[in-house]
Amino acid sequence: MNKIIIVESPSKSKTISGYLGGKYTVLSSKGHICDLATTGKGGLGIDIDNGFIPDYRIIDGKESLVKSLQKACKGNQVYLATDPDREGEAIAYHLARELNLDLNDLNRIEFHEITKQAVNDALLHPHTINMKMVDSQESRRMIDRILGFKLSKLLQRKIGSKSAGRVQSATLLLIVNLEKEIQAFIPEAYYEMEAIFKAFKLKISEINGVKIDSKNRIKDRKILEDLKSRLLSFTVSDISKKQIKKQSYPTYTTSTMQQDASIRLGFSPTKTMSIAQALYEGKNIGSETVGLITYMRTDSTRLSDIFVKSVEDYILNTYGTRYLGSVKTKNQKGMQDAHEGIRPTSISRTPDSLKPYLSNDEYKLYNLIYKRTLASLMSAAVFNQTKVEFTNTDSLWTTQGSELTFDGYLKVYGKEEEESDFIPNFALGDSYNADKINILDKETQPKSRYTEASLIKDMEDLGIGRPSTYAQTIATLKEREYIKLEKRMIHPTEQGILTIDKLNEYFDSIINVKYTANMESDLDKIASGDLAKEDELTSFYQSFMPIYDKALKNMESKYPIPTDEICPECGSPLVIRLGKYGEFTSCSNYPNCNYIKKEVNEEDNDTGIVCPVCHKAHIVKRISKSGKNKGSIFYACDNYPKCKTIFNDMPTSEVCDNCGSLMLKDKDGNLYCSNHCMEEPKEVFICPECGKGHLVARTAARGKNKGNTFYGCTNFPKCKVIIEDTPTHEVCPKCGSMMLKDKDGILYCYRKCSEAKAPIVVDQTKEVLCPECGKGHLVARTAGKGKNKGNTFFGCSRYPRCKRIVSLEEYNNLLNK
């Protein structure tokens, strides 16, 4: 019996295989293998009427993966080592179901860091799948499916929004509410005063015993102007000094890591999590592959005792006793504390020692995590803070400064974190005359818009989502075009604001911060066994559906939108409608009139040139919206799909003097014939198969021949000819076909009519059908190895489906028949 471990990620399986050698086979599920079906009532994949029974199906494209796992695991001992969270537990459950594993078996293992010790320890302590955590994940998935599907379809139909969701919409609500607060803000003018000296600056803090601060601002400029006219010398009236200790921060959680990476490195949350995932799963460090950080989805700052001891020893040996601090932890409401904080797996792997093995971005994030963790266990930085007060007539003025006396954790975290602010030495009773006194015009400011970092902080503080959802939620809002980033600030779009306005109108009891946070709390209760899954789902459904039905009936639709245009076919008004691919303008008299206005915009510009193929429509400029050429400009017939004429370069009104074809202009401004008739013969090879297209050199982008040059026909996909050797303008003296030149410079016939060495070609030899399958054709090949190396043989063009091989003699016999 073999022992098999299944993890989620292929790169993680590679790392673990390196630790375990040949004792275990490590396979990957490549994430989730199952999800809710999109069939059944409402396409939800949930049998609501019979107790919310989910209908799971294997995800499209993963059928062969599941079959290969089933084959590999049959009759063997299987350990499920998916991520140690709810999603990981659900993946383990689905794997167990599809692999016919007993849910009572001890086949679930967990580790929070991918190190040899952690993996071996996990194998010593297997346990059963935690079905309470599975219930929690299943509840979240079903609630999000019901709410997301129904709200998304409603908003798509009514206002053209792309989607809505429990966490997504609550987050968008925060952004939109802040934007409305900013837009409604009315600034108020106020004034401040400062006195400028050669070595320092004073700020007014009291007038006639009344303290001046943000709650008691000077709003009358005349008060300060009157005071300014009476100001004499400034006399030191009080000096106070105290020692301030600045403690280091706890180690990173998912939220604080994303915030710091955004502020310090300029990384988006999605980029941060992608890099952290790679560091967690393992990197090749010299001769070994090792996970460099612990699990990166956590809300805890806890550190293991073993790791803390290793760091304390490192600090003592590297910096000395004075720099040794204590563990910093931070508890907050709703914290699951399922995993440690994010930390290096070994404090001995310094950022500089790993720099040669990491990309630039990986190094930057690892350096941030390493220094934060090390600093969290170091002693406080110490400052001497001095505050000096000056009197002048009826006013009090202050200045203050600080001096770093012991760097503590700043030794590794960076002194720029807390720079010293020096002021001169003052003595009581000393008097100074100001060089200049300024009255400053100020204005109250609205709140700042969210950055990605500050939004994540609020999401965490308010309990919206979980560590694993922050980055994806923000990415979804960008993708749906509900928000946009301008100078790193988040602005809601018009569609984002409209979406929230409509949701507020009907779903304010569900799409709000409190409801979303309470839902997360209920999911935690399901995971701990304090709440039944069906009770939570029933409660949600019974509260949601009456509101949804009311919105479906009463929500005003944005479409159709009236226009001032008239239908040219029936005279009815034109309206803007919403279709599958966005807005379009059509006749309001539909279905009696099917007129649709052809939009002309920057992506579809009429060149005025009549199509040379159909002679009915014009050639128009378009921009590719998908595929490898996405964003590239091309030119096509406006009569598409009836006419499929396409040019990569810009058509002109000129025609070729030689053949009368359309002339094209390339990116360098050079004219050439669209029929290529004016090109030098050595550059044009008419396809020997179809006789219509010409052969062009291409580079294989994938497969075993990746990077190799081959020649294909421009008439693809109608003609699928592929030639691996170089075409020439020589003709075969026997049959008149094109001669090809192999890598050794030997010429041979494309049709293989002579006994010269044949190339490896695909689907070109049509003279002889394969005697085995009767579908493919026999293709001449040259043996590349073995005792027959260099000899010619013939194989079926349908290889590897058909593996028939015939000798040259047998081929000639078949040919003669």
Coordinates of C-alpha atoms in Angstrom, one line a residue, residues 743-744 757-758 760 781-793:
K743 CA 19.0 21.6 -41.1
D744 CA 21.9 19.9 -42.8
K757 CA 15.3 12.0 -46.6
A758 CA 11.8 13.1 -45.7
I760 CA 8.8 15.6 -40.2
R781 CA 9.7 10.4 -40.7
T782 CA 13.4 9.8 -39.8
A783 CA 14.3 7.7 -36.7
G784 CA 16.0 9.9 -34.2
K785 CA 17.4 7.2 -31.9
G786 CA 17.9 3.5 -31.5
K787 CA 19.5 0.9 -33.9
N788 CA 17.5 2.4 -36.8
K789 CA 18.6 6.0 -36.2
G790 CA 18.7 7.9 -39.5
N791 CA 16.5 5.4 -41.3
T792 CA 13.2 6.5 -43.0
F793 CA 9.9 5.1 -41.8

